[in-house]
Amino acid sequence: MTDAAIRTSAGPRASWHLALRRIVSGSAGQAVLWRLAAFGWLLVLPAVALPIWIIGTDRGWLAEQILPRPGDVLHTLRDMVVSGELAQHAGYSLRRVAYGFVVGAGAGLVVGSAMGLSRRVDEYVRPLFTAIAQVPALAWIPLAMLLLGIGEGLKIVVIAKAAFVPVVMNTSAGIANVPKAFVEVGETFRFTPLQMLRHIVLPGAVPPIFTGLRYGLTHAWIALVSVELLASSEGLGYLLVWGRQMFWLDTVLVAMIVIGVIGFVSDKALAIVEARLQRWRIDRVR
């Protein structure tokens, strides 16, 4: 139906219809629809799992010691928030992730950039890097314990190693695979090597670099929980162990929820920074 037909048939009420059509058909409207669709998919799993959880606990499918009621979990979450216990443990974990991620991702950006910019550096460094990357971060814990003990240094080194590998891989690949058309534009304007790096190479490699950073952050959280499970007396990973040992599954679920929420928020923060750095891309949808 055309705009004129809508005005004729529906009168003043057509203005709402026309406004909605203009929003949906525009680029801003499509972006809003993408965000609504993504938010809808985010709610699918809770919408399915929560009713099953409620029905299962009401009918006693599992003992309350194994699967506590949702109300009990919310009650535990409220108590831990009010007492400050949850903030204290989350603060320890956030500091460890922040320190480890900054060290690991910073080193990964430097090494990955050098490998992407110089074929000779890549040939010298890649064999050793590949060998180190094959060893999981958790496998370094026994050796790191002998060298660093079980203090904060151990946790930060393990987290840094977990973030280091994906950042190096994506940064080197992103810089090495910058489209030749971009490089030719820089050569046409006779850019210096520094100008080429600043205006062509780095902007062109932003998507894979941020993909590596987001993977690195995810791996950092996985390493954090693992290392806190093994050697810690505070933190969200410690809460998981403590809750399991005491058979307080509501505490375990609270720790899992908080870890998931913090990980989701930090990943979205990186995605927002990436989107701001790519405002020049006309093909970016979200």
Coordinates of C-alpha atoms in Angstrom, one line a residue:
M1 CA 0.0 0.0 0.0
T2 CA 1.3 3.4 -1.0
D3 CA 1.7 6.4 1.4
A4 CA -1.1 8.2 -0.4
A5 CA -3.4 5.2 -0.1
I6 CA -2.7 4.9 3.6
R7 CA -3.6 8.6 4.2
T8 CA -6.8 8.2 2.2
S9 CA -8.0 5.0 3.8
A10 CA -7.0 5.6 7.4
G11 CA -7.0 9.4 7.8
P12 CA -5.1 10.8 10.8
R13 CA -4.3 7.3 12.1
A14 CA -2.2 6.8 9.0
S15 CA 0.5 9.1 10.4
W16 CA 1.6 6.4 12.9
H17 CA 1.7 3.8 10.2
L18 CA 3.8 6.1 7.9
A19 CA 6.2 7.0 10.6
L20 CA 6.7 3.3 11.5
R21 CA 7.3 2.5 7.9
R22 CA 9.9 5.2 7.5
I23 CA 11.7 4.1 10.6
V24 CA 11.8 0.5 9.5
S25 CA 12.8 1.2 5.9
G26 CA 15.7 3.5 7.0
S27 CA 19.1 2.4 8.0
A28 CA 18.6 3.6 11.6
G29 CA 15.4 1.5 11.7
Q30 CA 17.2 -1.6 10.4
A31 CA 19.8 -1.1 13.0
V32 CA 17.1 -1.0 15.7
L33 CA 15.5 -4.1 14.3
W34 CA 18.9 -5.9 14.4
R35 CA 19.3 -4.9 18.0
L36 CA 15.8 -6.0 19.0
A37 CA 16.3 -9.4 17.2
A38 CA 19.7 -9.9 19.0
F39 CA 18.1 -9.0 22.3
G40 CA 15.2 -11.4 21.6
W41 CA 17.6 -14.3 20.9
L42 CA 19.4 -13.4 24.2
L43 CA 16.2 -14.1 26.1
V44 CA 15.3 -17.4 24.4
L45 CA 17.4 -19.6 26.7
P46 CA 16.2 -18.0 30.0
A47 CA 12.6 -18.1 28.7
V48 CA 12.9 -21.8 28.1
A49 CA 15.1 -22.8 31.0
L50 CA 13.4 -20.8 33.8
P51 CA 9.9 -22.5 33.5
I52 CA 11.6 -25.9 33.4
W53 CA 13.6 -25.0 36.5
I54 CA 10.5 -23.8 38.4
I55 CA 8.4 -26.9 37.4
G56 CA 11.3 -29.2 38.2
T57 CA 11.9 -27.9 41.7
D58 CA 8.1 -27.8 42.4
R59 CA 7.6 -31.4 41.4
G60 CA 10.8 -32.6 43.1
W61 CA 12.6 -33.9 40.0
L62 CA 15.9 -33.3 41.8
A63 CA 16.7 -32.9 45.5
E64 CA 16.9 -29.2 46.7
Q65 CA 20.6 -29.8 47.6
I66 CA 21.3 -30.5 43.9
L67 CA 18.9 -28.0 42.3
P68 CA 17.7 -25.2 44.6
R69 CA 14.6 -23.2 43.9
P70 CA 14.9 -20.0 41.9
G71 CA 13.6 -18.1 44.8
D72 CA 16.3 -19.5 47.1
V73 CA 19.0 -18.4 44.6
L74 CA 17.5 -14.9 44.4
H75 CA 17.4 -14.8 48.2
T76 CA 21.1 -15.8 48.4
L77 CA 22.0 -13.3 45.7
R78 CA 20.2 -10.5 47.7
D79 CA 21.9 -11.5 50.9
M80 CA 25.3 -11.6 49.3
V81 CA 24.8 -8.2 47.7
V82 CA 23.5 -6.6 50.9
S83 CA 26.4 -8.0 53.0
G84 CA 29.0 -6.9 50.5
E85 CA 30.4 -10.4 50.2
L86 CA 29.6 -10.7 46.5
A87 CA 31.1 -7.3 45.6
Q88 CA 34.3 -8.3 47.6
H89 CA 34.7 -11.6 45.7
A90 CA 33.8 -10.0 42.3
G91 CA 36.4 -7.2 43.0
Y92 CA 39.2 -9.7 43.5
S93 CA 38.3 -11.5 40.2
L94 CA 37.9 -8.3 38.2
R95 CA 41.3 -7.0 39.3
R96 CA 43.0 -10.3 38.4
V97 CA 41.3 -10.3 35.0
A98 CA 42.1 -6.7 34.3
Y99 CA 45.8 -7.1 35.2
G100 CA 46.2 -10.3 33.4
F101 CA 44.3 -9.2 30.3
V102 CA 46.2 -5.9 30.0
V103 CA 49.6 -7.7 30.3
G104 CA 48.6 -10.6 27.9
A105 CA 46.7 -8.5 25.4
G106 CA 49.3 -5.8 25.4
A107 CA 52.1 -8.2 24.7
G108 CA 49.9 -9.9 22.1
L109 CA 49.3 -6.7 20.2
V110 CA 53.0 -5.9 20.1
V111 CA 54.1 -9.4 19.0
G112 CA 51.1 -9.8 16.6
S113 CA 51.8 -6.5 15.0
A114 CA 55.5 -7.3 14.5
M115 CA 54.6 -10.6 12.9
G116 CA 52.0 -9.1 10.7
L117 CA 54.2 -6.2 9.5
S118 CA 57.4 -8.1 8.9
R119 CA 57.6 -11.4 7.1
R120 CA 61.1 -12.0 8.6
V121 CA 59.9 -11.5 12.2
D122 CA 57.0 -13.9 11.4
E123 CA 59.4 -16.6 10.1
Y124 CA 61.6 -16.3 13.2
V125 CA 58.9 -16.0 15.9
R126 CA 56.0 -18.2 14.6
P127 CA 57.6 -21.6 15.3
L128 CA 58.2 -20.8 18.9
F129 CA 54.8 -19.0 19.3
T130 CA 53.0 -22.0 17.7
A131 CA 54.8 -24.4 20.2
I132 CA 53.8 -22.2 23.2
A133 CA 50.2 -21.8 21.9
Q134 CA 49.7 -25.6 21.8
V135 CA 50.2 -25.8 25.6
P136 CA 47.0 -24.8 27.4
A137 CA 47.3 -22.1 30.0
L138 CA 46.3 -24.5 32.8
A139 CA 49.2 -26.8 31.8
W140 CA 51.6 -24.0 32.8
I141 CA 50.2 -23.9 36.4
P142 CA 52.5 -26.6 37.9
L143 CA 55.7 -24.9 36.5
A144 CA 54.4 -21.4 37.4
M145 CA 53.7 -22.6 41.0
L146 CA 57.3 -23.7 41.4
L147 CA 58.5 -20.3 40.1
L148 CA 55.9 -17.9 41.5
G149 CA 54.2 -19.7 44.3
I150 CA 50.4 -19.6 44.6
G151 CA 50.1 -15.8 45.0
E152 CA 48.7 -13.2 42.7
G153 CA 51.7 -13.5 40.3
L154 CA 50.7 -17.0 39.4
K155 CA 47.1 -16.0 38.6
I156 CA 48.1 -13.0 36.5
V157 CA 50.7 -15.0 34.5
V158 CA 48.1 -17.8 33.7
I159 CA 45.5 -15.2 32.7
A160 CA 48.0 -13.3 30.6
K161 CA 49.0 -16.4 28.8
A162 CA 45.4 -17.3 28.1
A163 CA 44.7 -13.8 26.6
F164 CA 48.1 -13.6 24.7
V165 CA 47.6 -16.4 22.2
P166 CA 44.3 -15.4 20.5
V167 CA 45.4 -11.7 20.4
V168 CA 48.6 -12.6 18.6
M169 CA 46.9 -14.9 16.1
N170 CA 44.2 -12.4 15.1
T171 CA 46.4 -9.3 15.1
S172 CA 49.1 -10.8 12.9
A173 CA 46.5 -12.3 10.5
G174 CA 44.5 -9.0 10.4
I175 CA 47.5 -6.8 9.6
A176 CA 49.0 -9.3 7.1
N177 CA 45.6 -9.5 5.3
V178 CA 44.8 -5.8 4.9
P179 CA 43.1 -5.5 1.4
K180 CA 45.6 -4.6 -1.3
A181 CA 43.2 -1.9 -2.5
F182 CA 43.7 0.0 0.8
V183 CA 47.5 -0.3 0.4
E184 CA 47.3 1.0 -3.2
V185 CA 45.4 4.0 -2.0
G186 CA 48.1 4.8 0.4
E187 CA 50.8 4.4 -2.2
T188 CA 48.8 6.6 -4.6
F189 CA 49.0 9.4 -2.0
R190 CA 52.6 8.6 -1.3
F191 CA 52.2 7.9 2.4
T192 CA 55.3 7.4 4.5
P193 CA 55.5 4.0 6.3
L194 CA 54.2 5.7 9.5
Q195 CA 51.3 7.2 7.7
M196 CA 50.6 3.9 6.0
L197 CA 50.5 2.2 9.3
R198 CA 48.3 4.9 11.0
H199 CA 45.8 5.6 8.2
I200 CA 45.7 2.3 6.2
V201 CA 47.0 -0.8 8.0
L202 CA 45.6 -0.3 11.5
P203 CA 42.2 0.9 10.5
G204 CA 41.9 -1.9 8.0
A205 CA 42.9 -4.5 10.7
V206 CA 40.5 -3.3 13.4
P207 CA 37.9 -6.1 13.0
P208 CA 40.3 -9.0 13.4
I209 CA 42.3 -7.2 16.1
F210 CA 39.1 -6.8 18.2
T211 CA 38.0 -10.3 17.4
G212 CA 41.3 -11.4 19.0
L213 CA 40.8 -9.1 22.0
R214 CA 37.3 -10.4 22.6
Y215 CA 38.5 -14.0 22.4
G216 CA 41.4 -13.1 24.6
L217 CA 39.0 -11.7 27.2
T218 CA 36.9 -14.8 27.1
H219 CA 39.9 -17.0 27.6
A220 CA 41.1 -14.7 30.4
W221 CA 37.8 -15.4 32.3
I222 CA 38.1 -19.1 31.7
A223 CA 41.6 -19.1 33.0
L224 CA 40.6 -16.9 36.0
V225 CA 37.9 -19.3 37.2
S226 CA 40.2 -22.3 36.7
V227 CA 43.2 -20.8 38.6
E228 CA 40.9 -19.6 41.4
L229 CA 39.5 -23.1 41.7
L230 CA 43.0 -24.4 42.3
A231 CA 44.7 -21.8 44.4
S232 CA 42.8 -19.0 45.9
S233 CA 40.9 -18.0 49.1
E234 CA 38.8 -15.3 47.5
G235 CA 37.2 -14.5 44.1
L236 CA 34.3 -15.9 42.2
G237 CA 36.1 -19.1 41.3
Y238 CA 36.7 -19.6 45.0
L239 CA 33.0 -19.1 45.7
L240 CA 32.3 -22.0 43.2
V241 CA 34.6 -24.3 45.1
W242 CA 33.4 -23.2 48.5
G243 CA 29.8 -23.6 47.5
R244 CA 30.4 -27.1 46.1
Q245 CA 32.4 -28.3 49.1
M246 CA 29.6 -27.0 51.5
F247 CA 26.9 -28.3 49.2
W248 CA 25.5 -24.7 48.9
L249 CA 24.4 -25.0 45.3
D250 CA 22.5 -21.6 45.5
T251 CA 25.9 -20.0 46.1
V252 CA 27.4 -21.9 43.1
L253 CA 24.6 -20.7 40.9
V254 CA 24.9 -17.1 42.1
A255 CA 28.7 -17.2 41.3
M256 CA 27.9 -18.6 37.8
I257 CA 25.3 -15.9 37.1
V258 CA 27.7 -13.1 38.2
I259 CA 30.5 -14.5 36.1
G260 CA 28.3 -14.7 33.0
V261 CA 26.9 -11.2 33.5
I262 CA 30.4 -9.6 34.0
G263 CA 31.7 -11.5 31.0
F264 CA 28.8 -10.5 28.8
V265 CA 29.1 -6.8 29.8
S266 CA 32.9 -6.7 29.3
D267 CA 32.5 -8.3 25.8
K268 CA 29.8 -5.8 24.9
A269 CA 32.1 -2.9 26.1
L270 CA 34.8 -4.1 23.7
A271 CA 32.1 -4.4 20.9
I272 CA 31.1 -0.8 21.5
V273 CA 34.7 0.4 21.3
E274 CA 35.2 -1.6 18.1
A275 CA 32.0 -0.1 16.5
R276 CA 33.2 3.4 17.4
L277 CA 36.6 2.7 15.7
Q278 CA 34.8 1.5 12.6
R279 CA 32.3 4.4 12.1
W280 CA 34.0 5.0 8.7
R281 CA 32.7 1.6 7.4
I282 CA 29.6 2.1 5.3
D283 CA 28.8 -1.7 5.2
R284 CA 28.7 -2.1 9.0
V285 CA 25.2 -3.2 10.0
R286 CA 25.7 -3.6 13.8

